Amino acid sequence: MHNVEVAFYTESGAVRSYFTLFVEERMPELSLSKNVKIGEVNSLSLIISSPVEIENVVIDPLFESEPDKIVLSSVSGTAEVPIRFYGEQCDYEFRISFYSGNNYHSYSVKLTPAFQDGNDLVVNVSVPQTSAFLYDVVDIPVTISNLRDEAVNNIKILASSNNGITLLSSDEIAKLESGYSSKVTLFYSPEKSGKDEITLIISYRDEFGNEVELNKSITINVQNIPAVDVSGVEIETKSVSVGSVQPRGMLGPPTSSTTSRLEITVSGDVVNRGSSYAKNVIVYLDFGNDREEYFIGEIEPSDSDSFSIPASGSERSATVVVEWTNEIGEVHSITKSYELNPIETATEMPPRQQGIVTPTNLVIVTAVTAIGVFAIYRKRRKRKNEGSRTG
């Protein structure tokens, strides 16, 4: 407390006035209730401490925050007000104005709080297997957990692969509250053998609209073996000679000719060694210009189904094609060729047709001809005798 003398000088003399000025040794102080988490929206309290009661308190944060202005009618001792802002490793400046009961004050305060690394989204990828077969579909669960102190919005998920196809059960999460998790499924279908890297990119926005991006990678070894294959193929082969006889004129002998064809039956198993269903499974047998098919339908993981297809032709090899659709709608096929070894030969001749002129027929024709000639001779002779008598 100070006594102040003020003197006014005029023509008639000096006029003096005295008053008491209270000078505060301690001004109101500002502080934050918690450490500031870098890279995260911080929800904490701004603490105002004053040794004397102050009124008409106005605090303006000189950075982006909610709220952007704090107004208090009075503060006696301490007061706390909530404040939210994005954490960065820097000083935080405030301007405070108030009335102490004797004077008005306004000044700036810089705070250098304690910092700590902020939490983030945690992405957990549960790879069910370290290797996969070609064209199989592997279901990979992905769990996204929010360890931040705030909700995050507009989470987007992108997946890519160097040697395969990726598909997500859901590629966007609208909002994820603090402390909560969400699950999506990544469907992966390899199309090339070798080591493949799958990359997940997760982006989101915090409550202040700041965009954050995370990357997560996993590795899978792809075997050079298709998930669906054909095995145990057996081919029953029979070479059949087919003969034909053609008559040749009235007096000539009949002629005959033979042609050969193969009658085969191809049987085997279609094996699904993958971890997903094989759908719309069809087995095709290509034998020369002939194509036969055998529809199997659906084969469960680690299961098989058999087929048996007959065909005929003249080729010395047969081709088996297995076609199927995997669980993400991709159509694939495998092709295998087999050489044929006939194991049985049979000849089929049609009933032999006799010619019109046979020995029996020839005797009959000769006898009939002789009888006819004799009858004509007798008839002519009779007419001649009758003519002689008349004369």
PDB file of C-alpha atoms in Angstrom, residues 84-348:
ATOM      1  CA  ARG A  84     -10.038 -28.191 -25.163  1.00  0.00           C
ATOM      2  CA  PHE A  85      -7.264 -27.740 -27.702  1.00  0.00           C
ATOM      3  CA  TYR A  86      -4.968 -29.729 -29.981  1.00  0.00           C
ATOM      4  CA  GLY A  87      -1.711 -30.569 -28.252  1.00  0.00           C
ATOM      5  CA  GLU A  88       1.511 -29.253 -29.752  1.00  0.00           C
ATOM      6  CA  GLN A  89       4.904 -28.836 -28.155  1.00  0.00           C
ATOM      7  CA  CYS A  90       4.877 -25.052 -27.810  1.00  0.00           C
ATOM      8  CA  ASP A  91       4.015 -22.224 -25.427  1.00  0.00           C
ATOM      9  CA  TYR A  92       0.340 -21.423 -24.885  1.00  0.00           C
ATOM     10  CA  GLU A  93      -0.460 -17.740 -24.538  1.00  0.00           C
ATOM     11  CA  PHE A  94      -3.511 -16.191 -22.844  1.00  0.00           C
ATOM     12  CA  ARG A  95      -4.641 -12.586 -22.379  1.00  0.00           C
ATOM     13  CA  ILE A  96      -6.404 -11.917 -19.072  1.00  0.00           C
ATOM     14  CA  SER A  97      -8.388  -8.826 -18.090  1.00  0.00           C
ATOM     15  CA  PHE A  98     -10.056  -8.169 -14.711  1.00  0.00           C
ATOM     16  CA  TYR A  99     -10.958  -5.587 -12.047  1.00  0.00           C
ATOM     17  CA  SER A 100      -9.260  -5.972  -8.679  1.00  0.00           C
ATOM     18  CA  GLY A 101     -11.634  -3.697  -6.789  1.00  0.00           C
ATOM     19  CA  ASN A 102      -9.256  -0.781  -7.090  1.00  0.00           C
ATOM     20  CA  ASN A 103      -7.809  -0.983 -10.603  1.00  0.00           C
ATOM     21  CA  TYR A 104      -8.377  -2.585 -14.017  1.00  0.00           C
ATOM     22  CA  HIS A 105      -5.658  -4.861 -15.292  1.00  0.00           C
ATOM     23  CA  SER A 106      -4.897  -6.516 -18.621  1.00  0.00           C
ATOM     24  CA  TYR A 107      -1.809  -8.478 -19.570  1.00  0.00           C
ATOM     25  CA  SER A 108      -0.626 -11.630 -21.390  1.00  0.00           C
ATOM     26  CA  VAL A 109       0.466 -14.867 -19.801  1.00  0.00           C
ATOM     27  CA  LYS A 110       2.557 -17.576 -21.494  1.00  0.00           C
ATOM     28  CA  LEU A 111       2.333 -21.107 -20.224  1.00  0.00           C
ATOM     29  CA  THR A 112       4.909 -23.806 -20.890  1.00  0.00           C
ATOM     30  CA  PRO A 113       3.192 -26.956 -19.659  1.00  0.00           C
ATOM     31  CA  ALA A 114       4.629 -30.414 -19.175  1.00  0.00           C
ATOM     32  CA  PHE A 115       4.292 -32.533 -22.330  1.00  0.00           C
ATOM     33  CA  GLN A 116       3.828 -36.216 -23.007  1.00  0.00           C
ATOM     34  CA  ASP A 117       3.305 -38.301 -26.120  1.00  0.00           C
ATOM     35  CA  GLY A 118      -0.338 -38.604 -27.008  1.00  0.00           C
ATOM     36  CA  ASN A 119      -2.180 -41.834 -27.529  1.00  0.00           C
ATOM     37  CA  ASP A 120      -3.433 -42.899 -30.927  1.00  0.00           C
ATOM     38  CA  LEU A 121      -5.510 -45.510 -32.634  1.00  0.00           C
ATOM     39  CA  VAL A 122      -4.105 -48.998 -32.229  1.00  0.00           C
ATOM     40  CA  VAL A 123      -4.470 -51.359 -35.206  1.00  0.00           C
ATOM     41  CA  ASN A 124      -4.249 -55.063 -34.424  1.00  0.00           C
ATOM     42  CA  VAL A 125      -4.104 -57.463 -37.395  1.00  0.00           C
ATOM     43  CA  SER A 126      -4.649 -61.136 -36.548  1.00  0.00           C
ATOM     44  CA  VAL A 127      -3.126 -63.177 -39.367  1.00  0.00           C
ATOM     45  CA  PRO A 128      -4.638 -66.684 -39.056  1.00  0.00           C
ATOM     46  CA  GLN A 129      -1.859 -68.317 -41.070  1.00  0.00           C
ATOM     47  CA  THR A 130       1.629 -67.453 -42.223  1.00  0.00           C
ATOM     48  CA  SER A 131       1.237 -69.024 -45.680  1.00  0.00           C
ATOM     49  CA  ALA A 132      -1.515 -69.262 -48.266  1.00  0.00           C
ATOM     50  CA  PHE A 133      -2.339 -71.092 -51.501  1.00  0.00           C
ATOM     51  CA  LEU A 134      -2.840 -69.389 -54.847  1.00  0.00           C
ATOM     52  CA  TYR A 135      -6.380 -68.080 -55.471  1.00  0.00           C
ATOM     53  CA  ASP A 136      -7.541 -68.971 -51.954  1.00  0.00           C
ATOM     54  CA  VAL A 137      -9.362 -66.351 -49.842  1.00  0.00           C
ATOM     55  CA  VAL A 138      -7.852 -65.725 -46.397  1.00  0.00           C
ATOM     56  CA  ASP A 139     -10.022 -63.930 -43.816  1.00  0.00           C
ATOM     57  CA  ILE A 140      -7.838 -61.550 -41.762  1.00  0.00           C
ATOM     58  CA  PRO A 141      -9.537 -59.869 -38.749  1.00  0.00           C
ATOM     59  CA  VAL A 142      -8.537 -56.227 -38.165  1.00  0.00           C
ATOM     60  CA  THR A 143      -9.327 -54.519 -34.827  1.00  0.00           C
ATOM     61  CA  ILE A 144      -9.086 -50.727 -34.473  1.00  0.00           C
ATOM     62  CA  SER A 145      -9.018 -49.419 -30.875  1.00  0.00           C
ATOM     63  CA  ASN A 146      -9.239 -45.772 -29.833  1.00  0.00           C
ATOM     64  CA  LEU A 147      -6.844 -45.079 -26.941  1.00  0.00           C
ATOM     65  CA  ARG A 148      -7.153 -41.331 -27.252  1.00  0.00           C
ATOM     66  CA  ASP A 149      -9.014 -39.184 -24.747  1.00  0.00           C
ATOM     67  CA  GLU A 150     -11.397 -38.064 -27.451  1.00  0.00           C
ATOM     68  CA  ALA A 151     -13.666 -39.557 -30.051  1.00  0.00           C
ATOM     69  CA  VAL A 152     -12.341 -39.760 -33.595  1.00  0.00           C
ATOM     70  CA  ASN A 153     -14.405 -39.413 -36.754  1.00  0.00           C
ATOM     71  CA  ASN A 154     -14.491 -40.432 -40.385  1.00  0.00           C
ATOM     72  CA  ILE A 155     -12.128 -43.395 -40.100  1.00  0.00           C
ATOM     73  CA  LYS A 156     -11.187 -44.655 -43.564  1.00  0.00           C
ATOM     74  CA  ILE A 157      -9.368 -47.913 -44.269  1.00  0.00           C
ATOM     75  CA  LEU A 158      -7.452 -48.733 -47.447  1.00  0.00           C
ATOM     76  CA  ALA A 159      -5.834 -52.105 -48.151  1.00  0.00           C
ATOM     77  CA  SER A 160      -3.399 -53.039 -50.901  1.00  0.00           C
ATOM     78  CA  SER A 161      -1.220 -55.980 -51.900  1.00  0.00           C
ATOM     79  CA  ASN A 162       1.705 -56.416 -54.266  1.00  0.00           C
ATOM     80  CA  ASN A 163       0.691 -59.847 -55.567  1.00  0.00           C
ATOM     81  CA  GLY A 164      -2.961 -60.333 -54.704  1.00  0.00           C
ATOM     82  CA  ILE A 165      -6.460 -58.938 -54.387  1.00  0.00           C
ATOM     83  CA  THR A 166      -7.690 -57.302 -51.176  1.00  0.00           C
ATOM     84  CA  LEU A 167     -11.254 -56.566 -50.160  1.00  0.00           C
ATOM     85  CA  LEU A 168     -12.640 -55.126 -46.906  1.00  0.00           C
ATOM     86  CA  SER A 169     -15.926 -55.990 -45.219  1.00  0.00           C
ATOM     87  CA  SER A 170     -16.190 -52.264 -44.419  1.00  0.00           C
ATOM     88  CA  ASP A 171     -13.834 -49.478 -45.429  1.00  0.00           C
ATOM     89  CA  GLU A 172     -15.217 -46.688 -43.236  1.00  0.00           C
ATOM     90  CA  ILE A 173     -16.179 -46.167 -39.593  1.00  0.00           C
ATOM     91  CA  ALA A 174     -18.208 -43.031 -38.965  1.00  0.00           C
ATOM     92  CA  LYS A 175     -17.172 -42.480 -35.332  1.00  0.00           C
ATOM     93  CA  LEU A 176     -15.209 -44.306 -32.649  1.00  0.00           C
ATOM     94  CA  GLU A 177     -15.553 -43.151 -29.063  1.00  0.00           C
ATOM     95  CA  SER A 178     -12.626 -42.998 -26.672  1.00  0.00           C
ATOM     96  CA  GLY A 179     -11.866 -46.424 -25.210  1.00  0.00           C
ATOM     97  CA  TYR A 180     -13.903 -48.320 -27.811  1.00  0.00           C
ATOM     98  CA  SER A 181     -12.898 -50.730 -30.581  1.00  0.00           C
ATOM     99  CA  SER A 182     -14.287 -51.677 -33.971  1.00  0.00           C
ATOM    100  CA  LYS A 183     -13.612 -54.748 -36.121  1.00  0.00           C
ATOM    101  CA  VAL A 184     -13.469 -55.230 -39.887  1.00  0.00           C
ATOM    102  CA  THR A 185     -12.419 -58.221 -41.988  1.00  0.00           C
ATOM    103  CA  LEU A 186      -9.774 -58.073 -44.691  1.00  0.00           C
ATOM    104  CA  PHE A 187     -10.260 -60.655 -47.460  1.00  0.00           C
ATOM    105  CA  TYR A 188      -6.997 -61.495 -49.200  1.00  0.00           C
ATOM    106  CA  SER A 189      -6.639 -63.647 -52.346  1.00  0.00           C
ATOM    107  CA  PRO A 190      -3.057 -64.193 -53.608  1.00  0.00           C
ATOM    108  CA  GLU A 191      -2.468 -64.432 -57.351  1.00  0.00           C
ATOM    109  CA  LYS A 192       1.327 -64.803 -57.438  1.00  0.00           C
ATOM    110  CA  SER A 193       3.603 -67.038 -55.431  1.00  0.00           C
ATOM    111  CA  GLY A 194       6.338 -65.780 -53.127  1.00  0.00           C
ATOM    112  CA  LYS A 195       6.425 -63.348 -50.221  1.00  0.00           C
ATOM    113  CA  ASP A 196       3.637 -60.782 -50.363  1.00  0.00           C
ATOM    114  CA  GLU A 197       3.204 -57.626 -48.290  1.00  0.00           C
ATOM    115  CA  ILE A 198      -0.260 -56.366 -47.406  1.00  0.00           C
ATOM    116  CA  THR A 199      -0.476 -52.696 -46.415  1.00  0.00           C
ATOM    117  CA  LEU A 200      -3.268 -51.059 -44.430  1.00  0.00           C
ATOM    118  CA  ILE A 201      -3.648 -47.269 -44.402  1.00  0.00           C
ATOM    119  CA  ILE A 202      -5.977 -45.916 -41.702  1.00  0.00           C
ATOM    120  CA  SER A 203      -6.855 -42.229 -41.729  1.00  0.00           C
ATOM    121  CA  TYR A 204      -9.183 -40.311 -39.400  1.00  0.00           C
ATOM    122  CA  ARG A 205     -10.041 -36.840 -38.125  1.00  0.00           C
ATOM    123  CA  ASP A 206      -9.965 -35.655 -34.539  1.00  0.00           C
ATOM    124  CA  GLU A 207     -12.627 -33.415 -33.040  1.00  0.00           C
ATOM    125  CA  PHE A 208     -10.819 -30.306 -34.320  1.00  0.00           C
ATOM    126  CA  GLY A 209     -10.794 -31.636 -37.876  1.00  0.00           C
ATOM    127  CA  ASN A 210      -7.083 -32.479 -37.946  1.00  0.00           C
ATOM    128  CA  GLU A 211      -6.370 -35.461 -40.187  1.00  0.00           C
ATOM    129  CA  VAL A 212      -4.125 -38.245 -38.925  1.00  0.00           C
ATOM    130  CA  GLU A 213      -2.847 -41.236 -40.924  1.00  0.00           C
ATOM    131  CA  LEU A 214      -1.491 -44.587 -39.751  1.00  0.00           C
ATOM    132  CA  ASN A 215       0.206 -47.400 -41.699  1.00  0.00           C
ATOM    133  CA  LYS A 216       0.243 -51.098 -40.860  1.00  0.00           C
ATOM    134  CA  SER A 217       1.919 -53.875 -42.870  1.00  0.00           C
ATOM    135  CA  ILE A 218       1.866 -57.664 -42.666  1.00  0.00           C
ATOM    136  CA  THR A 219       3.679 -60.341 -44.676  1.00  0.00           C
ATOM    137  CA  ILE A 220       2.299 -63.642 -46.005  1.00  0.00           C
ATOM    138  CA  ASN A 221       4.177 -66.383 -47.836  1.00  0.00           C
ATOM    139  CA  VAL A 222       2.243 -67.596 -50.904  1.00  0.00           C
ATOM    140  CA  GLN A 223       2.918 -71.155 -52.047  1.00  0.00           C
ATOM    141  CA  ASN A 224       3.107 -71.973 -55.744  1.00  0.00           C
ATOM    142  CA  ILE A 225       0.178 -74.381 -55.418  1.00  0.00           C
ATOM    143  CA  PRO A 226      -3.442 -73.575 -56.328  1.00  0.00           C
ATOM    144  CA  ALA A 227      -6.032 -73.828 -53.589  1.00  0.00           C
ATOM    145  CA  VAL A 228      -8.182 -76.028 -55.839  1.00  0.00           C
ATOM    146  CA  ASP A 229      -6.555 -78.897 -57.687  1.00  0.00           C
ATOM    147  CA  VAL A 230      -7.347 -82.215 -59.375  1.00  0.00           C
ATOM    148  CA  SER A 231      -5.819 -85.458 -58.137  1.00  0.00           C
ATOM    149  CA  GLY A 232      -6.099 -89.231 -58.446  1.00  0.00           C
ATOM    150  CA  VAL A 233      -7.063 -89.075 -62.118  1.00  0.00           C
ATOM    151  CA  GLU A 234      -7.697 -92.471 -63.697  1.00  0.00           C
ATOM    152  CA  ILE A 235      -8.545 -93.041 -67.360  1.00  0.00           C
ATOM    153  CA  GLU A 236     -10.247 -96.183 -68.584  1.00  0.00           C
ATOM    154  CA  THR A 237      -9.576 -96.512 -72.287  1.00  0.00           C
ATOM    155  CA  LYS A 238     -11.036 -98.890 -74.872  1.00  0.00           C
ATOM    156  CA  SER A 239     -10.156 -98.878 -78.558  1.00  0.00           C
ATOM    157  CA  VAL A 240     -13.148-100.026 -80.604  1.00  0.00           C
ATOM    158  CA  SER A 241     -12.941-101.078 -84.292  1.00  0.00           C
ATOM    159  CA  VAL A 242     -16.230-100.635 -86.083  1.00  0.00           C
ATOM    160  CA  GLY A 243     -16.724-102.595 -89.336  1.00  0.00           C
ATOM    161  CA  SER A 244     -19.170-102.068 -92.205  1.00  0.00           C
ATOM    162  CA  VAL A 245     -20.158-104.270 -95.219  1.00  0.00           C
ATOM    163  CA  GLN A 246     -21.320-102.955 -98.569  1.00  0.00           C
ATOM    164  CA  PRO A 247     -22.858-105.182-101.328  1.00  0.00           C
ATOM    165  CA  ARG A 248     -21.194-104.820-104.674  1.00  0.00           C
ATOM    166  CA  GLY A 249     -23.429-105.492-107.685  1.00  0.00           C
ATOM    167  CA  MET A 250     -25.613-108.467-108.519  1.00  0.00           C
ATOM    168  CA  LEU A 251     -22.893-111.045-108.973  1.00  0.00           C
ATOM    169  CA  GLY A 252     -19.922-109.517-107.107  1.00  0.00           C
ATOM    170  CA  PRO A 253     -18.948-110.361-103.513  1.00  0.00           C
ATOM    171  CA  PRO A 254     -19.707-107.867-100.655  1.00  0.00           C
ATOM    172  CA  THR A 255     -16.946-105.525 -99.419  1.00  0.00           C
ATOM    173  CA  SER A 256     -16.133-104.621 -95.799  1.00  0.00           C
ATOM    174  CA  SER A 257     -14.244-101.761 -94.039  1.00  0.00           C
ATOM    175  CA  THR A 258     -13.291-100.933 -90.415  1.00  0.00           C
ATOM    176  CA  THR A 259     -12.756 -97.642 -88.503  1.00  0.00           C
ATOM    177  CA  SER A 260     -11.327 -97.167 -85.000  1.00  0.00           C
ATOM    178  CA  ARG A 261     -12.471 -94.902 -82.151  1.00  0.00           C
ATOM    179  CA  LEU A 262     -11.547 -94.490 -78.477  1.00  0.00           C
ATOM    180  CA  GLU A 263     -14.057 -94.777 -75.694  1.00  0.00           C
ATOM    181  CA  ILE A 264     -12.726 -93.335 -72.422  1.00  0.00           C
ATOM    182  CA  THR A 265     -13.940 -92.668 -68.898  1.00  0.00           C
ATOM    183  CA  VAL A 266     -11.977 -90.087 -66.898  1.00  0.00           C
ATOM    184  CA  SER A 267     -12.470 -90.109 -63.127  1.00  0.00           C
ATOM    185  CA  GLY A 268     -10.722 -88.395 -60.226  1.00  0.00           C
ATOM    186  CA  ASP A 269     -11.067 -85.988 -57.307  1.00  0.00           C
ATOM    187  CA  VAL A 270     -11.262 -82.206 -57.107  1.00  0.00           C
ATOM    188  CA  VAL A 271      -9.445 -81.169 -53.910  1.00  0.00           C
ATOM    189  CA  ASN A 272      -9.951 -77.878 -52.056  1.00  0.00           C
ATOM    190  CA  ARG A 273      -6.860 -77.447 -49.902  1.00  0.00           C
ATOM    191  CA  GLY A 274      -7.647 -73.801 -49.143  1.00  0.00           C
ATOM    192  CA  SER A 275      -9.240 -72.136 -46.121  1.00  0.00           C
ATOM    193  CA  SER A 276     -12.332 -70.881 -47.963  1.00  0.00           C
ATOM    194  CA  TYR A 277     -15.195 -72.391 -49.967  1.00  0.00           C
ATOM    195  CA  ALA A 278     -14.788 -73.184 -53.663  1.00  0.00           C
ATOM    196  CA  LYS A 279     -18.087 -72.424 -55.388  1.00  0.00           C
ATOM    197  CA  ASN A 280     -19.596 -73.338 -58.769  1.00  0.00           C
ATOM    198  CA  VAL A 281     -16.979 -76.039 -59.332  1.00  0.00           C
ATOM    199  CA  ILE A 282     -17.174 -77.525 -62.860  1.00  0.00           C
ATOM    200  CA  VAL A 283     -14.919 -80.180 -64.397  1.00  0.00           C
ATOM    201  CA  TYR A 284     -14.510 -80.054 -68.188  1.00  0.00           C
ATOM    202  CA  LEU A 285     -13.112 -82.919 -70.282  1.00  0.00           C
ATOM    203  CA  ASP A 286     -11.720 -81.861 -73.647  1.00  0.00           C
ATOM    204  CA  PHE A 287     -11.275 -84.867 -75.964  1.00  0.00           C
ATOM    205  CA  GLY A 288     -10.595 -83.766 -79.502  1.00  0.00           C
ATOM    206  CA  ASN A 289     -13.532 -81.703 -80.689  1.00  0.00           C
ATOM    207  CA  ASP A 290     -15.700 -83.082 -77.919  1.00  0.00           C
ATOM    208  CA  ARG A 291     -16.125 -81.229 -74.593  1.00  0.00           C
ATOM    209  CA  GLU A 292     -17.978 -82.892 -71.748  1.00  0.00           C
ATOM    210  CA  GLU A 293     -18.664 -81.291 -68.369  1.00  0.00           C
ATOM    211  CA  TYR A 294     -19.376 -82.468 -64.854  1.00  0.00           C
ATOM    212  CA  PHE A 295     -20.917 -80.044 -62.325  1.00  0.00           C
ATOM    213  CA  ILE A 296     -19.824 -80.483 -58.709  1.00  0.00           C
ATOM    214  CA  GLY A 297     -21.041 -77.256 -57.098  1.00  0.00           C
ATOM    215  CA  GLU A 298     -19.533 -76.270 -53.741  1.00  0.00           C
ATOM    216  CA  ILE A 299     -16.547 -77.810 -51.972  1.00  0.00           C
ATOM    217  CA  GLU A 300     -15.821 -76.980 -48.345  1.00  0.00           C
ATOM    218  CA  PRO A 301     -12.330 -76.016 -47.131  1.00  0.00           C
ATOM    219  CA  SER A 302      -9.964 -78.987 -46.736  1.00  0.00           C
ATOM    220  CA  ASP A 303     -12.440 -81.265 -48.533  1.00  0.00           C
ATOM    221  CA  SER A 304     -12.781 -82.969 -51.918  1.00  0.00           C
ATOM    222  CA  ASP A 305     -15.370 -84.313 -54.353  1.00  0.00           C
ATOM    223  CA  SER A 306     -15.116 -86.901 -57.120  1.00  0.00           C
ATOM    224  CA  PHE A 307     -16.095 -86.894 -60.793  1.00  0.00           C
ATOM    225  CA  SER A 308     -16.444 -89.406 -63.643  1.00  0.00           C
ATOM    226  CA  ILE A 309     -16.844 -88.322 -67.268  1.00  0.00           C
ATOM    227  CA  PRO A 310     -17.263 -90.587 -70.338  1.00  0.00           C
ATOM    228  CA  ALA A 311     -16.266 -89.467 -73.825  1.00  0.00           C
ATOM    229  CA  SER A 312     -15.325 -90.879 -77.208  1.00  0.00           C
ATOM    230  CA  GLY A 313     -13.125 -89.766 -80.059  1.00  0.00           C
ATOM    231  CA  SER A 314      -9.941 -90.505 -81.924  1.00  0.00           C
ATOM    232  CA  GLU A 315      -7.391 -88.375 -80.047  1.00  0.00           C
ATOM    233  CA  ARG A 316      -4.457 -89.808 -78.113  1.00  0.00           C
ATOM    234  CA  SER A 317      -4.651 -87.270 -75.250  1.00  0.00           C
ATOM    235  CA  ALA A 318      -7.319 -85.741 -73.033  1.00  0.00           C
ATOM    236  CA  THR A 319      -7.404 -82.444 -71.131  1.00  0.00           C
ATOM    237  CA  VAL A 320      -9.103 -81.909 -67.773  1.00  0.00           C
ATOM    238  CA  VAL A 321     -10.072 -78.342 -66.806  1.00  0.00           C
ATOM    239  CA  VAL A 322     -11.358 -77.467 -63.327  1.00  0.00           C
ATOM    240  CA  GLU A 323     -13.094 -74.111 -62.984  1.00  0.00           C
ATOM    241  CA  TRP A 324     -14.344 -72.533 -59.747  1.00  0.00           C
ATOM    242  CA  THR A 325     -15.330 -69.229 -58.126  1.00  0.00           C
ATOM    243  CA  ASN A 326     -13.724 -68.162 -54.855  1.00  0.00           C
ATOM    244  CA  GLU A 327     -15.436 -66.319 -51.999  1.00  0.00           C
ATOM    245  CA  ILE A 328     -14.730 -62.835 -53.351  1.00  0.00           C
ATOM    246  CA  GLY A 329     -16.226 -63.679 -56.765  1.00  0.00           C
ATOM    247  CA  GLU A 330     -13.020 -64.260 -58.726  1.00  0.00           C
ATOM    248  CA  VAL A 331     -13.199 -67.079 -61.316  1.00  0.00           C
ATOM    249  CA  HIS A 332     -10.117 -69.288 -61.659  1.00  0.00           C
ATOM    250  CA  SER A 333      -9.242 -72.507 -63.480  1.00  0.00           C
ATOM    251  CA  ILE A 334      -6.493 -75.090 -63.725  1.00  0.00           C
ATOM    252  CA  THR A 335      -5.699 -77.310 -66.732  1.00  0.00           C
ATOM    253  CA  LYS A 336      -4.003 -80.706 -66.876  1.00  0.00           C
ATOM    254  CA  SER A 337      -3.374 -82.961 -69.908  1.00  0.00           C
ATOM    255  CA  TYR A 338      -3.073 -86.749 -69.959  1.00  0.00           C
ATOM    256  CA  GLU A 339      -1.778 -89.178 -72.602  1.00  0.00           C
ATOM    257  CA  LEU A 340      -4.038 -92.142 -73.383  1.00  0.00           C
ATOM    258  CA  ASN A 341      -2.886 -95.763 -73.400  1.00  0.00           C
ATOM    259  CA  PRO A 342      -5.519 -98.161 -74.808  1.00  0.00           C
ATOM    260  CA  ILE A 343      -5.814-101.279 -72.671  1.00  0.00           C
ATOM    261  CA  GLU A 344      -8.497-103.194 -74.563  1.00  0.00           C
ATOM    262  CA  THR A 345      -9.285-103.649 -78.219  1.00  0.00           C
ATOM    263  CA  ALA A 346     -12.604-104.934 -79.535  1.00  0.00           C
ATOM    264  CA  THR A 347     -13.992-105.337 -83.038  1.00  0.00           C
ATOM    265  CA  GLU A 348     -17.602-104.765 -83.786  1.00  0.00           C
TER     266      GLU A 348
END
